[in-house]
Amino acid sequence: MMKIMPEITRNSITNLINSGQRADGRVLDEYRDISIESGIISKAEGSARVTIGNTQVIVGIKPSIGEPFPDTPNVGVLMTNGEMLPMADPTFEPGPPSETSVELARVVDRGIRESEMVDLEKLCIKEGKKVWMLFIDLHIIDNDGNLFDTASLAVMAALLNTKLPVATYVNDEVVIDEEKTMDLPLRDKTAMCTFVKIGDKMLLDPELDEERILDARLSIGITESGSICAMQKGGDSPLTREDILESVKIAYSKTPELIKMIK
């Protein structure tokens, strides 16, 4: 039964899409309902929960003090990890990170890093000695499609919610003042818009059934200042120039709406 369901679903969804409709009633360039909550984890310095439709992602951010990389002695460190809990989707398995989990973490990390949203130089405590390291943990609670956009929004909301204790370098030691905190030094905001191609149509914000029958996928990260900071292609089929340009145009129109949702 599991083997024939995708073909049955493909025919049903494709026929709807060919007529400009979707199973949930949305138009092709419409997001599902989006909910964003910040500061939901008391023991994390920054956290957020984001839902897009039934897809739910929780992000926690934990800072730590460590040594910078030798080639960037005055720059803080970002590390993003994705955990796909088996309760979120029957296809998620416990154990080492899957290929899907690694791709999710890398794409989200790239969007944050290449947008230069976080001013990593201001995370330097003592050049060549100590910097702040931000560990960003993505927890997939419920998967109903479009984890890229959901996780990206959750990370941005969590970063905006993050506070660091004031740290100084005195006599070769880091001194932390737990009584004083500072906001994370941020320069720009960013959001990601993900499309899938089914037949000859491009659909924004795919739900899970649409993802399962996609021909190709395209995720586009755009900053609040209007720069494309990330792009990821998935799926086996090629995308035409028109597919990409159409998706970029829609992503530019949607990004301000997504960023505005985060308080």
Short mmCIF file of C-alpha atoms in Angstrom, two decimals:
data_model
loop_
_atom_site.label_atom_id
_atom_site.label_comp_id
_atom_site.label_asym_id
_atom_site.label_seq_id
_atom_site.Cartn_x
_atom_site.Cartn_y
_atom_site.Cartn_z
CA MET A 1 0.00 0.00 0.00
CA MET A 2 2.80 2.42 0.90
CA LYS A 3 4.33 1.94 -2.57
CA ILE A 4 1.22 2.83 -4.56
CA MET A 5 0.07 5.77 -2.41
CA PRO A 6 2.61 8.25 -3.82
CA GLU A 7 1.43 7.61 -7.41
CA ILE A 8 -2.22 8.00 -6.40
CA THR A 9 -1.38 11.16 -4.49
CA ARG A 10 0.72 12.47 -7.37
CA ASN A 11 -2.16 12.15 -9.84
CA SER A 12 -4.65 13.82 -7.52
CA ILE A 13 -2.40 16.72 -6.50
CA THR A 14 -0.99 17.23 -10.01
CA ASN A 15 -4.46 17.45 -11.53
CA LEU A 16 -5.42 20.09 -8.96
CA ILE A 17 -2.24 22.07 -9.52
CA ASN A 18 -2.66 21.99 -13.29
CA SER A 19 -5.96 23.79 -12.73
CA GLY A 20 -4.28 26.37 -10.46
CA GLN A 21 -5.58 24.87 -7.20
CA ARG A 22 -4.16 23.06 -4.18
CA ALA A 23 -5.64 20.41 -1.93
CA ASP A 24 -5.82 22.79 1.04
CA GLY A 25 -7.47 25.58 -0.94
CA ARG A 26 -4.45 27.88 -1.22
CA VAL A 27 -3.31 29.59 -4.39
CA LEU A 28 0.11 28.58 -5.71
CA ASP A 29 2.05 31.46 -4.12
CA GLU A 30 0.35 31.48 -0.71
CA TYR A 31 1.77 30.51 2.68
CA ARG A 32 -0.17 28.51 5.23
CA ASP A 33 -0.94 30.18 8.57
CA ILE A 34 2.25 31.20 10.39
CA SER A 35 2.68 31.47 14.16
CA ILE A 36 5.82 32.77 15.90
CA GLU A 37 6.56 32.68 19.66
CA SER A 38 9.81 33.90 21.21
CA GLY A 39 11.43 33.19 24.57
CA ILE A 40 9.73 29.86 25.14
CA ILE A 41 12.67 28.06 26.82
CA SER A 42 13.69 29.58 30.15
CA LYS A 43 17.07 27.84 30.31
CA ALA A 44 18.17 28.96 26.84
CA GLU A 45 19.63 32.41 26.19
CA GLY A 46 17.44 32.60 23.09
CA SER A 47 14.55 30.49 21.84
CA ALA A 48 11.52 30.45 19.58
CA ARG A 49 8.75 28.22 18.29
CA VAL A 50 7.45 28.63 14.73
CA THR A 51 4.62 26.83 13.02
CA ILE A 52 3.76 27.00 9.35
CA GLY A 53 0.53 25.11 8.93
CA ASN A 54 1.05 21.94 10.96
CA THR A 55 4.83 22.04 10.67
CA GLN A 56 6.43 22.98 13.99
CA VAL A 57 10.05 23.78 14.80
CA ILE A 58 11.56 24.82 18.14
CA VAL A 59 14.97 26.52 18.26
CA GLY A 60 17.18 26.99 21.29
CA ILE A 61 20.40 29.00 21.37
CA LYS A 62 23.15 28.35 23.89
CA PRO A 63 26.26 30.53 23.97
CA SER A 64 29.60 29.27 25.18
CA ILE A 65 33.07 30.78 25.39
CA GLY A 66 35.76 29.11 23.32
CA GLU A 67 38.76 29.68 21.11
CA PRO A 68 38.37 31.21 17.63
CA PHE A 69 39.43 29.43 14.47
CA PRO A 70 43.07 30.18 13.59
CA ASP A 71 42.18 31.84 10.27
CA THR A 72 39.54 34.10 11.87
CA PRO A 73 41.03 35.09 15.25
CA ASN A 74 38.68 38.04 15.81
CA VAL A 75 35.40 36.38 14.77
CA GLY A 76 32.85 34.51 16.88
CA VAL A 77 31.57 31.07 15.95
CA LEU A 78 28.16 29.86 14.79
CA MET A 79 27.27 26.17 14.84
CA THR A 80 23.87 24.88 13.70
CA ASN A 81 22.54 21.40 14.41
CA GLY A 82 19.24 19.87 13.33
CA GLU A 83 17.47 17.15 15.27
CA MET A 84 14.58 15.40 13.57
CA LEU A 85 12.59 13.68 16.28
CA PRO A 86 10.92 10.39 15.29
CA MET A 87 7.65 11.63 16.80
CA ALA A 88 7.62 14.41 14.18
CA ASP A 89 7.50 12.08 11.18
CA PRO A 90 7.43 8.28 10.84
CA THR A 91 10.30 8.49 8.33
CA PHE A 92 12.62 10.15 10.88
CA GLU A 93 14.84 7.62 12.65
CA PRO A 94 16.81 7.89 15.90
CA GLY A 95 20.59 7.81 15.71
CA PRO A 96 23.20 9.84 13.84
CA PRO A 97 22.00 12.85 11.82
CA SER A 98 20.40 11.85 8.53
CA GLU A 99 21.26 13.39 5.17
CA THR A 100 18.02 15.41 5.38
CA SER A 101 18.90 16.69 8.84
CA VAL A 102 22.40 17.71 7.75
CA GLU A 103 21.03 19.51 4.68
CA LEU A 104 18.47 21.39 6.77
CA ALA A 105 21.10 22.56 9.27
CA ARG A 106 23.51 23.61 6.51
CA VAL A 107 20.92 25.54 4.52
CA VAL A 108 19.62 27.38 7.58
CA ASP A 109 23.18 28.06 8.76
CA ARG A 110 24.15 29.39 5.34
CA GLY A 111 21.22 31.79 5.28
CA ILE A 112 22.15 33.24 8.67
CA ARG A 113 25.90 33.28 7.96
CA GLU A 114 25.84 34.69 4.42
CA SER A 115 23.28 37.35 5.30
CA GLU A 116 25.77 38.51 7.95
CA MET A 117 22.79 38.87 10.25
CA VAL A 118 24.97 38.31 13.31
CA ASP A 119 27.94 40.66 13.67
CA LEU A 120 30.42 37.91 14.47
CA GLU A 121 33.30 40.33 15.03
CA LYS A 122 31.44 41.77 18.02
CA LEU A 123 31.39 38.28 19.52
CA CYS A 124 35.16 38.47 19.95
CA ILE A 125 36.18 38.84 23.60
CA LYS A 126 39.97 38.79 23.08
CA GLU A 127 41.40 38.45 19.57
CA GLY A 128 43.10 35.12 19.05
CA LYS A 129 42.16 34.00 22.55
CA LYS A 130 38.45 33.88 23.37
CA VAL A 131 35.20 34.42 21.48
CA TRP A 132 31.54 33.69 21.97
CA MET A 133 30.36 30.51 20.28
CA LEU A 134 26.64 30.27 19.48
CA PHE A 135 25.18 26.77 19.34
CA ILE A 136 21.89 26.82 17.41
CA ASP A 137 19.77 23.69 17.92
CA LEU A 138 16.82 22.99 15.62
CA HIS A 139 14.22 20.56 16.97
CA ILE A 140 11.63 19.36 14.48
CA ILE A 141 8.49 18.72 16.52
CA ASP A 142 5.99 18.10 13.71
CA ASN A 143 6.75 17.77 10.01
CA ASP A 144 4.06 18.67 7.52
CA GLY A 145 6.39 20.06 4.88
CA ASN A 146 8.63 23.09 4.32
CA LEU A 147 11.08 22.64 7.17
CA PHE A 148 13.52 25.10 5.55
CA ASP A 149 11.31 28.17 5.89
CA THR A 150 9.95 27.14 9.30
CA ALA A 151 13.43 26.54 10.74
CA SER A 152 14.84 29.73 9.22
CA LEU A 153 12.09 31.84 10.78
CA ALA A 154 12.56 30.08 14.11
CA VAL A 155 16.31 30.71 14.11
CA MET A 156 15.85 34.39 13.28
CA ALA A 157 13.25 34.80 16.01
CA ALA A 158 15.51 33.03 18.51
CA LEU A 159 18.54 35.16 17.57
CA LEU A 160 16.50 38.32 18.06
CA ASN A 161 15.50 36.96 21.48
CA THR A 162 19.07 36.08 22.55
CA LYS A 163 20.89 37.91 25.32
CA LEU A 164 24.52 37.40 26.32
CA PRO A 165 26.15 38.14 29.68
CA VAL A 166 28.79 40.85 29.48
CA ALA A 167 32.26 39.27 29.22
CA THR A 168 35.67 40.91 29.56
CA TYR A 169 39.23 39.59 29.33
CA VAL A 170 41.27 40.34 32.44
CA ASN A 171 44.68 38.86 33.38
CA ASP A 172 44.42 36.11 30.74
CA GLU A 173 40.99 35.09 32.00
CA VAL A 174 37.44 35.71 30.86
CA VAL A 175 35.34 37.45 33.49
CA ILE A 176 31.58 37.12 33.07
CA ASP A 177 29.17 39.56 34.67
CA GLU A 178 25.95 37.58 35.05
CA GLU A 179 24.14 40.69 36.31
CA LYS A 180 24.63 42.53 33.03
CA THR A 181 23.42 41.28 29.67
CA MET A 182 23.50 42.58 26.13
CA ASP A 183 21.44 41.89 23.04
CA LEU A 184 23.05 39.76 20.39
CA PRO A 185 24.78 42.13 17.92
CA LEU A 186 22.61 41.91 14.80
CA ARG A 187 22.94 43.82 11.53
CA ASP A 188 20.30 42.46 9.17
CA LYS A 189 17.32 40.16 9.16
CA THR A 190 16.65 37.38 6.70
CA ALA A 191 13.94 34.93 5.68
CA MET A 192 13.75 31.96 3.35
CA CYS A 193 11.09 31.11 0.78
CA THR A 194 10.86 27.54 -0.49
CA PHE A 195 9.19 26.45 -3.72
CA VAL A 196 8.59 23.05 -5.29
CA LYS A 197 8.02 22.29 -8.94
CA ILE A 198 5.24 19.83 -9.75
CA GLY A 199 4.54 19.40 -13.44
CA ASP A 200 5.19 22.84 -14.91
CA LYS A 201 4.04 24.84 -11.86
CA MET A 202 6.05 26.36 -9.02
CA LEU A 203 4.37 26.21 -5.58
CA LEU A 204 5.34 28.24 -2.52
CA ASP A 205 5.39 26.64 0.95
CA PRO A 206 4.86 22.98 0.05
CA GLU A 207 2.95 20.80 2.47
CA LEU A 208 4.20 17.26 3.05
CA ASP A 209 2.16 15.53 0.32
CA GLU A 210 3.39 18.10 -2.19
CA GLU A 211 7.00 17.57 -1.09
CA ARG A 212 6.67 13.82 -1.54
CA ILE A 213 5.83 14.17 -5.23
CA LEU A 214 7.99 17.17 -6.13
CA ASP A 215 10.07 17.20 -9.29
CA ALA A 216 12.41 19.90 -7.97
CA ARG A 217 12.77 22.21 -4.97
CA LEU A 218 14.22 25.71 -4.68
CA SER A 219 14.88 27.60 -1.44
CA ILE A 220 15.80 31.29 -1.62
CA GLY A 221 17.12 33.33 1.31
CA ILE A 222 16.70 37.12 1.09
CA THR A 223 17.79 39.78 3.56
CA GLU A 224 15.69 42.66 4.81
CA SER A 225 18.03 44.98 2.88
CA GLY A 226 17.20 43.13 -0.34
CA SER A 227 20.16 40.83 -1.06
CA ILE A 228 19.90 37.16 -1.97
CA CYS A 229 22.05 35.44 0.66
CA ALA A 230 21.33 31.76 0.03
CA MET A 231 19.89 29.46 -2.60
CA GLN A 232 19.48 25.68 -2.47
CA LYS A 233 18.27 23.37 -5.24
CA GLY A 234 16.80 19.97 -4.44
CA GLY A 235 15.03 17.21 -6.36
CA ASP A 236 16.08 15.31 -9.46
CA SER A 237 14.53 17.45 -12.21
CA PRO A 238 16.03 20.66 -13.63
CA LEU A 239 14.57 24.13 -13.20
CA THR A 240 14.18 26.51 -16.11
CA ARG A 241 15.39 30.09 -16.07
CA GLU A 242 11.74 31.16 -15.92
CA ASP A 243 11.11 28.90 -12.91
CA ILE A 244 13.97 30.53 -11.00
CA LEU A 245 13.14 34.12 -11.96
CA GLU A 246 9.47 33.62 -11.07
CA SER A 247 10.41 32.16 -7.68
CA VAL A 248 12.88 34.96 -6.93
CA LYS A 249 10.23 37.57 -7.76
CA ILE A 250 7.71 35.94 -5.41
CA ALA A 251 10.36 35.52 -2.69
CA TYR A 252 11.14 39.24 -2.85
CA SER A 253 7.46 40.05 -2.36
CA LYS A 254 7.04 37.61 0.56
CA THR A 255 10.23 38.30 2.53
CA PRO A 256 9.10 41.65 4.04
CA GLU A 257 5.88 39.99 5.23
CA LEU A 258 7.78 37.15 6.90
CA ILE A 259 10.27 39.45 8.61
CA LYS A 260 7.51 41.75 9.82
CA MET A 261 5.93 38.82 11.69
CA ILE A 262 8.91 38.58 14.03
CA LYS A 263 8.66 41.06 16.88
#
